Coordinates of N, CA and C in Angstrom, one line a residue:
M1 N -16.9 -11.2 -16.6 CA -17.9 -11.1 -15.5 C -17.5 -12.1 -14.4
T2 N -17.4 -11.7 -13.2 CA -17.1 -12.6 -12.1 C -18.2 -13.5 -11.8
Q3 N -17.9 -14.6 -11.0 CA -18.9 -15.5 -10.7 C -20.0 -14.9 -9.8
V4 N -19.7 -14.0 -8.9 CA -20.6 -13.2 -8.1 C -21.5 -12.4 -9.0
D5 N -20.9 -11.7 -10.0 CA -21.7 -10.9 -10.9 C -22.7 -11.7 -11.7
Q6 N -22.2 -12.9 -12.1 CA -23.0 -13.8 -12.9 C -24.2 -14.3 -12.1
V7 N -24.0 -14.6 -10.8 CA -25.1 -15.1 -9.9 C -26.1 -14.0 -9.7
R8 N -25.6 -12.7 -9.5 CA -26.5 -11.6 -9.4 C -27.3 -11.4 -10.6
A9 N -26.7 -11.5 -11.8 CA -27.4 -11.3 -13.0 C -28.5 -12.4 -13.2
I10 N -28.2 -13.6 -12.7 CA -29.2 -14.7 -12.9 C -30.3 -14.5 -12.0
V11 N -30.1 -14.2 -10.7 CA -31.2 -14.2 -9.7 C -31.9 -12.9 -9.5
A12 N -31.3 -11.8 -9.8 CA -31.9 -10.5 -9.6 C -33.3 -10.3 -10.3
P13 N -33.4 -10.6 -11.6 CA -34.7 -10.4 -12.2 C -35.9 -11.2 -11.5
S14 N -35.6 -12.5 -11.2 CA -36.6 -13.3 -10.5 C -37.0 -12.7 -9.1
L15 N -36.0 -12.3 -8.4 CA -36.3 -11.8 -7.1 C -37.0 -10.5 -7.2
E16 N -36.7 -9.6 -8.1 CA -37.4 -8.4 -8.3 C -38.9 -8.7 -8.7
A17 N -39.1 -9.7 -9.5 CA -40.5 -10.1 -9.8 C -41.3 -10.6 -8.6
M18 N -40.5 -11.1 -7.6 CA -41.1 -11.6 -6.4 C -41.3 -10.4 -5.3
G19 N -40.8 -9.2 -5.6 CA -40.9 -8.1 -4.7 C -39.7 -7.8 -3.9
Y20 N -38.5 -8.3 -4.3 CA -37.3 -8.2 -3.5 C -36.2 -7.5 -4.4
E21 N -35.3 -6.8 -3.7 CA -34.1 -6.3 -4.4 C -32.9 -7.0 -3.8
V22 N -31.9 -7.3 -4.7 CA -30.6 -7.9 -4.3 C -29.8 -6.7 -3.8
V23 N -29.3 -6.8 -2.5 CA -28.5 -5.8 -1.9 C -27.0 -6.2 -2.2
R24 N -26.7 -7.5 -2.0 CA -25.3 -7.9 -2.1 C -25.3 -9.4 -2.4
V25 N -24.4 -9.8 -3.3 CA -24.1 -11.2 -3.5 C -22.6 -11.4 -3.2
L26 N -22.3 -12.3 -2.3 CA -20.9 -12.5 -1.8 C -20.6 -14.0 -1.8
M27 N -19.4 -14.3 -2.2 CA -18.9 -15.7 -2.1 C -17.8 -15.7 -1.1
T28 N -17.9 -16.5 -0.1 CA -16.8 -16.6 1.0 C -16.5 -18.1 1.2
G29 N -15.5 -18.3 2.0 CA -15.1 -19.7 2.4 C -14.1 -20.4 1.6
G30 N -13.7 -19.8 0.5 CA -12.6 -20.4 -0.3 C -13.1 -21.7 -1.0
E31 N -12.2 -22.5 -1.4 CA -12.5 -23.7 -2.2 C -13.0 -24.8 -1.3
H32 N -12.6 -24.9 0.0 CA -13.0 -26.0 0.8 C -14.4 -25.9 1.4
R33 N -14.9 -24.7 1.7 CA -16.2 -24.5 2.2 C -16.9 -23.3 1.6
P34 N -17.1 -23.3 0.3 CA -17.7 -22.1 -0.3 C -19.1 -21.8 0.2
Q35 N -19.4 -20.6 0.4 CA -20.7 -20.1 0.9 C -21.1 -18.9 0.0
L36 N -22.3 -19.1 -0.5 CA -22.9 -18.0 -1.3 C -23.9 -17.3 -0.5
Q37 N -23.6 -16.0 -0.3 CA -24.5 -15.1 0.5 C -25.3 -14.2 -0.4
I38 N -26.6 -14.3 -0.3 CA -27.5 -13.4 -1.0 C -28.2 -12.5 0.0
M39 N -27.9 -11.3 0.0 CA -28.5 -10.3 0.9 C -29.6 -9.6 0.1
A40 N -30.8 -9.6 0.6 CA -31.9 -8.9 -0.1 C -32.8 -8.2 0.8
E41 N -33.6 -7.3 0.3 CA -34.6 -6.6 1.0 C -35.9 -6.4 0.2
R42 N -37.0 -6.1 0.9 CA -38.2 -6.0 0.2 C -38.2 -4.6 -0.6
I43 N -38.8 -4.7 -1.8 CA -38.9 -3.5 -2.6 C -39.8 -2.5 -2.0
D44 N -40.8 -2.9 -1.3 CA -41.8 -2.1 -0.7 C -41.3 -1.5 0.7
R45 N -40.1 -1.9 1.1 CA -39.4 -1.4 2.3 C -40.1 -1.9 3.6
R46 N -41.0 -2.8 3.5 CA -41.5 -3.4 4.7 C -40.4 -4.3 5.3
G47 N -40.5 -4.6 6.6 CA -39.5 -5.4 7.2 C -39.4 -6.8 6.7
M48 N -38.2 -7.3 6.6 CA -37.9 -8.7 6.1 C -38.3 -9.7 7.2
T49 N -38.8 -10.8 6.9 CA -39.1 -11.9 7.9 C -38.4 -13.1 7.5
V50 N -38.4 -14.1 8.4 CA -37.8 -15.4 8.2 C -38.5 -16.0 6.9
D51 N -39.8 -15.8 6.8 CA -40.5 -16.4 5.7 C -40.0 -15.8 4.4
D52 N -39.7 -14.5 4.4 CA -39.2 -13.9 3.2 C -37.9 -14.5 2.8
C53 N -37.0 -14.7 3.8 CA -35.7 -15.3 3.5 C -35.9 -16.7 3.0
A54 N -36.8 -17.5 3.6 CA -37.0 -18.9 3.1 C -37.6 -18.9 1.7
E55 N -38.5 -17.9 1.4 CA -39.0 -17.8 0.0 C -37.9 -17.5 -1.0
I56 N -37.0 -16.6 -0.7 CA -35.9 -16.3 -1.5 C -35.0 -17.4 -1.7
S57 N -34.7 -18.1 -0.6 CA -33.8 -19.3 -0.6 C -34.3 -20.4 -1.6
R58 N -35.6 -20.7 -1.5 CA -36.2 -21.7 -2.3 C -36.1 -21.3 -3.8
A59 N -36.4 -20.0 -4.1 CA -36.4 -19.5 -5.5 C -34.9 -19.5 -6.0
V60 N -34.0 -19.0 -5.2 CA -32.6 -18.9 -5.7 C -32.1 -20.3 -5.9
S61 N -32.4 -21.3 -5.0 CA -31.9 -22.6 -5.1 C -32.4 -23.2 -6.4
A62 N -33.6 -23.1 -6.7 CA -34.2 -23.6 -8.0 C -33.5 -23.0 -9.2
I63 N -33.4 -21.7 -9.2 CA -32.8 -21.0 -10.3 C -31.3 -21.4 -10.5
L64 N -30.6 -21.5 -9.4 CA -29.1 -21.8 -9.6 C -29.0 -23.3 -9.9
D65 N -29.9 -24.2 -9.5 CA -29.9 -25.6 -9.9 C -30.0 -25.7 -11.4
V66 N -30.8 -24.9 -12.0 CA -31.0 -24.9 -13.5 C -29.8 -24.3 -14.2
E67 N -29.5 -23.1 -13.8 CA -28.4 -22.3 -14.5 C -27.0 -22.8 -14.2
D68 N -26.8 -23.3 -13.0 CA -25.5 -23.9 -12.5 C -24.3 -23.1 -12.8
P69 N -24.3 -21.8 -12.3 CA -23.1 -21.0 -12.5 C -21.9 -21.3 -11.5
I70 N -22.2 -22.1 -10.5 CA -21.1 -22.4 -9.5 C -20.8 -23.9 -9.7
P71 N -19.7 -24.3 -10.2 CA -19.4 -25.7 -10.5 C -19.2 -26.6 -9.3
T72 N -18.9 -26.1 -8.2 CA -18.7 -26.9 -7.0 C -19.9 -26.8 -6.0
A73 N -19.9 -27.7 -5.0 CA -20.9 -27.6 -4.0 C -20.7 -26.4 -3.1
Y74 N -21.7 -25.8 -2.6 CA -21.6 -24.6 -1.8 C -22.8 -24.6 -0.9
T75 N -22.7 -23.7 0.1 CA -23.8 -23.5 1.0 C -24.5 -22.1 0.7
L76 N -25.8 -22.1 0.6 CA -26.5 -20.9 0.3 C -27.0 -20.3 1.6
E77 N -26.7 -19.0 1.8 CA -27.2 -18.2 2.9 C -28.0 -17.0 2.4
V78 N -29.2 -16.9 2.8 CA -30.0 -15.7 2.5 C -30.3 -14.9 3.7
S79 N -30.0 -13.6 3.6 CA -30.2 -12.7 4.8 C -30.7 -11.4 4.4
S80 N -31.2 -10.6 5.4 CA -31.6 -9.2 5.1 C -30.4 -8.4 5.5
P81 N -30.3 -7.1 5.0 CA -29.1 -6.3 5.3 C -29.0 -5.8 6.7
G82 N -30.2 -5.8 7.5 CA -30.1 -5.3 8.8 C -30.1 -3.8 8.8
I83 N -30.1 -3.2 10.0 CA -30.1 -1.7 10.2 C -28.8 -1.1 9.8
D84 N -27.7 -1.7 10.4 CA -26.3 -1.2 10.1 C -25.8 -1.9 8.9
R85 N -26.5 -1.8 7.8 CA -26.3 -2.5 6.6 C -25.1 -2.0 5.8
P86 N -24.6 -2.9 4.9 CA -23.6 -2.5 3.9 C -24.2 -1.6 2.9
L87 N -23.4 -0.7 2.4 CA -23.8 0.2 1.3 C -23.2 -0.3 0.0
T88 N -23.9 -0.8 -0.9 CA -23.4 -1.5 -2.1 C -23.7 -0.9 -3.4
R89 N -24.7 0.0 -3.4 CA -25.2 0.6 -4.6 C -25.3 2.1 -4.5
P90 N -25.1 2.8 -5.6 CA -25.2 4.3 -5.5 C -26.5 4.8 -4.8
V91 N -27.6 4.1 -5.1 CA -28.9 4.5 -4.5 C -28.9 4.4 -2.9
D92 N -28.0 3.5 -2.4 CA -27.9 3.4 -0.9 C -27.4 4.7 -0.3
Y93 N -26.5 5.4 -1.0 CA -25.9 6.6 -0.5 C -26.9 7.8 -0.4
E94 N -27.8 7.8 -1.4 CA -28.9 8.8 -1.4 C -29.9 8.4 -0.3
R95 N -30.3 7.2 -0.2 CA -31.3 6.7 0.7 C -30.9 7.0 2.1
F96 N -29.6 6.9 2.5 CA -29.2 7.0 3.8 C -28.4 8.3 4.0
L97 N -28.7 9.3 3.2 CA -28.1 10.6 3.3 C -28.3 11.2 4.8
G98 N -27.2 11.7 5.3 CA -27.3 12.3 6.7 C -27.0 11.3 7.8
H99 N -26.8 10.0 7.4 CA -26.4 9.0 8.4 C -24.9 8.7 8.4
E100 N -24.4 8.3 9.6 CA -23.0 8.0 9.7 C -22.6 6.7 9.0
A101 N -21.5 6.7 8.4 CA -21.0 5.4 7.7 C -19.5 5.3 7.9
R102 N -19.0 4.1 7.7 CA -17.6 3.8 7.6 C -17.3 3.3 6.2
L103 N -16.3 3.8 5.6 CA -16.0 3.4 4.2 C -14.5 3.1 4.1
E104 N -14.2 2.2 3.2 CA -12.8 1.8 2.9 C -12.6 1.8 1.4
T105 N -11.6 2.4 0.9 CA -11.3 2.5 -0.5 C -10.2 1.5 -0.9
R106 N -10.2 1.1 -2.1 CA -9.2 0.2 -2.7 C -7.8 0.9 -2.7
V107 N -7.9 2.2 -3.1 CA -6.6 3.0 -3.2 C -6.8 4.2 -2.3
P108 N -5.7 4.8 -1.9 CA -5.8 5.9 -1.0 C -6.4 7.1 -1.7
V109 N -7.2 7.8 -1.0 CA -7.9 9.1 -1.4 C -7.4 10.1 -0.4
D110 N -6.7 11.2 -0.9 CA -6.2 12.2 0.0 C -5.3 11.5 1.0
G111 N -4.5 10.5 0.6 CA -3.6 9.8 1.5 C -4.2 8.8 2.5
R112 N -5.5 8.6 2.4 CA -6.2 7.6 3.3 C -7.0 6.6 2.6
K113 N -7.2 5.5 3.2 CA -8.1 4.4 2.7 C -9.3 4.2 3.6
R114 N -9.3 4.6 4.8 CA -10.4 4.4 5.7 C -11.0 5.8 6.1
F115 N -12.3 5.8 6.0 CA -13.0 7.1 6.3 C -14.3 6.8 7.2
R116 N -14.6 7.7 8.0 CA -15.8 7.7 8.8 C -16.4 9.1 8.8
G117 N -17.7 9.1 8.6 CA -18.4 10.4 8.6 C -19.8 10.3 8.2
V118 N -20.4 11.4 7.9 CA -21.8 11.5 7.6 C -22.0 11.6 6.1
L119 N -22.9 10.7 5.5 CA -23.1 10.7 4.1 C -23.7 12.0 3.7
A120 N -23.1 12.6 2.7 CA -23.5 13.9 2.2 C -24.0 13.9 0.8
G121 N -24.2 12.7 0.2 CA -24.8 12.6 -1.1 C -23.9 11.9 -2.1
I122 N -24.3 11.9 -3.3 CA -23.5 11.3 -4.4 C -23.7 12.1 -5.6
E123 N -22.6 12.4 -6.3 CA -22.6 13.3 -7.5 C -21.7 12.6 -8.5
D124 N -22.2 12.3 -9.7 CA -21.4 11.8 -10.8 C -20.6 10.6 -10.3
E125 N -21.2 9.6 -9.7 CA -20.5 8.4 -9.3 C -19.4 8.7 -8.2
T126 N -19.6 9.8 -7.5 CA -18.6 10.1 -6.4 C -19.4 10.3 -5.1
V127 N -19.0 9.6 -4.1 CA -19.7 9.6 -2.8 C -19.1 10.8 -2.0
L128 N -20.0 11.6 -1.4 CA -19.6 12.8 -0.6 C -19.7 12.4 0.8
L129 N -18.7 12.6 1.6 CA -18.7 12.2 3.0 C -18.2 13.4 3.9
R130 N -18.9 13.8 4.8 CA -18.5 14.9 5.7 C -18.0 14.3 7.0
S131 N -16.8 14.8 7.5 CA -16.2 14.3 8.7 C -15.4 15.5 9.4
E132 N -15.6 15.6 10.7 CA -14.8 16.6 11.4 C -13.3 16.4 11.2
E133 N -12.9 15.2 11.2 CA -11.5 14.9 11.1 C -10.9 15.2 9.7
I134 N -11.8 15.3 8.7 CA -11.4 15.6 7.3 C -11.4 17.1 7.1
G135 N -12.3 17.8 7.6 CA -12.4 19.2 7.4 C -13.8 19.6 7.1
E136 N -14.0 20.9 6.7 CA -15.4 21.4 6.4 C -15.9 20.8 5.1
E137 N -15.1 20.8 4.1 CA -15.6 20.3 2.8 C -15.7 18.8 2.8
P138 N -16.7 18.3 2.2 CA -16.8 16.8 2.1 C -15.7 16.2 1.3
V139 N -15.3 15.0 1.7 CA -14.3 14.3 0.9 C -15.1 13.6 -0.2
R140 N -14.4 13.5 -1.4 CA -15.1 12.9 -2.5 C -14.4 11.6 -2.8
L141 N -15.2 10.5 -2.7 CA -14.7 9.1 -2.8 C -15.4 8.5 -4.1
P142 N -14.5 8.2 -5.1 CA -15.1 7.6 -6.3 C -15.8 6.3 -5.9
F143 N -17.1 6.1 -6.3 CA -17.9 4.9 -6.0 C -17.1 3.7 -6.4
A144 N -16.5 3.7 -7.6 CA -15.9 2.5 -8.1 C -14.7 2.1 -7.3
E145 N -14.1 3.0 -6.5 CA -13.0 2.7 -5.6 C -13.4 2.3 -4.2
I146 N -14.7 2.3 -3.9 CA -15.1 1.9 -2.5 C -15.1 0.4 -2.4
Q147 N -14.3 -0.1 -1.5 CA -14.1 -1.6 -1.3 C -15.2 -2.1 -0.4
R148 N -15.4 -1.3 0.7 CA -16.4 -1.7 1.7 C -17.0 -0.4 2.3
A149 N -18.3 -0.5 2.5 CA -19.0 0.7 3.2 C -20.1 0.1 4.0
K150 N -20.3 0.7 5.2 CA -21.3 0.2 6.1 C -21.9 1.3 6.9
L151 N -23.2 1.3 7.2 CA -23.7 2.3 8.1 C -23.3 2.0 9.5
I152 N -23.2 3.0 10.3 CA -22.8 2.9 11.7 C -24.1 2.9 12.5
L153 N -24.3 2.0 13.4 CA -25.5 1.9 14.2 C -25.6 3.1 15.2
T154 N -26.6 3.9 15.0 CA -26.8 5.1 15.9 C -28.3 5.1 16.2
D155 N -28.6 5.9 17.2 CA -30.0 6.1 17.6 C -30.8 6.7 16.4
A156 N -30.2 7.6 15.7 CA -30.9 8.3 14.6 C -31.2 7.2 13.5
L157 N -30.2 6.3 13.2 CA -30.4 5.3 12.2 C -31.5 4.3 12.6
I158 N -31.5 3.9 13.9 CA -32.6 3.0 14.4 C -33.9 3.7 14.2
E159 N -34.1 5.0 14.6 CA -35.3 5.7 14.5 C -35.8 5.8 13.0
A160 N -34.8 6.1 12.1 CA -35.1 6.2 10.7 C -35.6 4.9 10.1
A161 N -34.9 3.8 10.5 CA -35.3 2.5 10.0 C -36.7 2.1 10.5
A162 N -37.0 2.4 11.7 CA -38.3 2.1 12.3 C -39.4 2.9 11.6
A163 N -39.1 4.2 11.3 CA -40.0 5.0 10.6 C -40.3 4.6 9.2
E164 N -39.2 4.1 8.5 CA -39.3 3.6 7.1 C -40.2 2.4 7.1
V165 N -40.0 1.5 8.0 CA -40.8 0.3 8.0 C -42.3 0.6 8.4
E166 N -42.4 1.5 9.3 CA -43.8 1.9 9.7 C -44.5 2.6 8.6
Q167 N -43.9 3.5 7.8 CA -44.5 4.1 6.6 C -44.8 3.0 5.6
A168 N -43.9 2.1 5.4 CA -44.2 1.0 4.4 C -45.4 0.2 4.8
E169 N -45.4 -0.2 6.1 CA -46.5 -1.0 6.6 C -47.9 -0.2 6.4
A170 N -47.8 1.1 6.7 CA -49.1 1.9 6.6 C -49.5 2.0 5.2
A171 N -48.5 2.2 4.3 CA -48.8 2.3 2.8 C -49.4 1.0 2.3
A172 N -48.9 -0.2 2.8 CA -49.4 -1.5 2.4 C -50.8 -1.7 2.9
A173 N -51.1 -1.2 4.2 CA -52.4 -1.4 4.8 C -53.4 -0.5 4.0
A174 N -53.0 0.7 3.6 CA -53.9 1.6 2.9 C -54.2 1.1 1.5
A175 N -53.2 0.4 0.9 CA -53.4 -0.1 -0.4 C -54.2 -1.4 -0.5
A176 N -54.3 -2.1 0.7 CA -55.0 -3.4 0.7 C -56.5 -3.1 0.6
P177 N -57.2 -4.1 -0.1 CA -58.6 -3.9 -0.2 C -59.3 -4.0 1.2
Q178 N -60.1 -3.0 1.5 CA -60.8 -3.0 2.7 C -62.2 -3.7 2.6
P179 N -62.5 -4.5 3.7 CA -63.8 -5.1 3.6 C -64.9 -4.1 3.7
D180 N -66.0 -4.3 3.0 CA -67.1 -3.4 3.1 C -67.6 -3.2 4.5
A181 N -67.8 -2.0 4.8 CA -68.4 -1.7 6.2 C -69.8 -2.1 6.2
P182 N -70.3 -2.6 7.3 CA -71.7 -3.1 7.4 C -72.6 -1.9 7.1
Q183 N -73.6 -2.1 6.4 CA -74.5 -1.0 6.0 C -75.7 -1.2 7.0
A184 N -76.2 0.0 7.5 CA -77.4 0.0 8.3 C -78.6 -0.4 7.5
D185 N -79.4 -1.3 7.9 CA -80.6 -1.7 7.2 C -81.6 -0.6 7.3
A186 N -82.3 -0.2 6.3 CA -83.3 0.8 6.3 C -84.4 0.5 7.3
Q187 N -84.7 -0.7 7.5 CA -85.8 -1.1 8.4 C -85.3 -0.9 9.9
D188 N -84.0 -0.9 10.1 CA -83.5 -0.7 11.5 C -83.6 0.7 11.9
A189 N -83.7 1.7 11.0 CA -83.7 3.1 11.4 C -85.0 3.6 11.9

């Protein structure tokens, strides 16, 4: 298990209990300036706030101080994935079906390592991507061989992201306890 996988395994259960999903854990900066990036989003799909990131940062710092999976000093960065987010989990490919993405594989697939197209689904751990430059049939990219994948910022993606947050906010408002409406007094009638 890599250090990044170990950190994810340590922090993910606590963050899920707090209402967040880990999107990506990344260690950058090398030995001299290591930086641990935790990218997370709300499980309820409401928009992430600075307060959410601060809450995650405090929780992750406390957990990692106890577990100590990183033997050297490092800087912790907590962020949201943003609209043109990385695609890191199979569920991301289903969630963003029909949106444009840029993918890079570790090994060539059909003689290429870089692809750009519209996400057409995922079947048996294989990502399907449609692209005019590839042909009519979607290219099949093994999920395990995808090194990097990211959504491409388009008007359609911006609209879909806004609609998702709006739906989540409406659902949260509908689920929140409503104060009792004032009752008309029988004597007032």
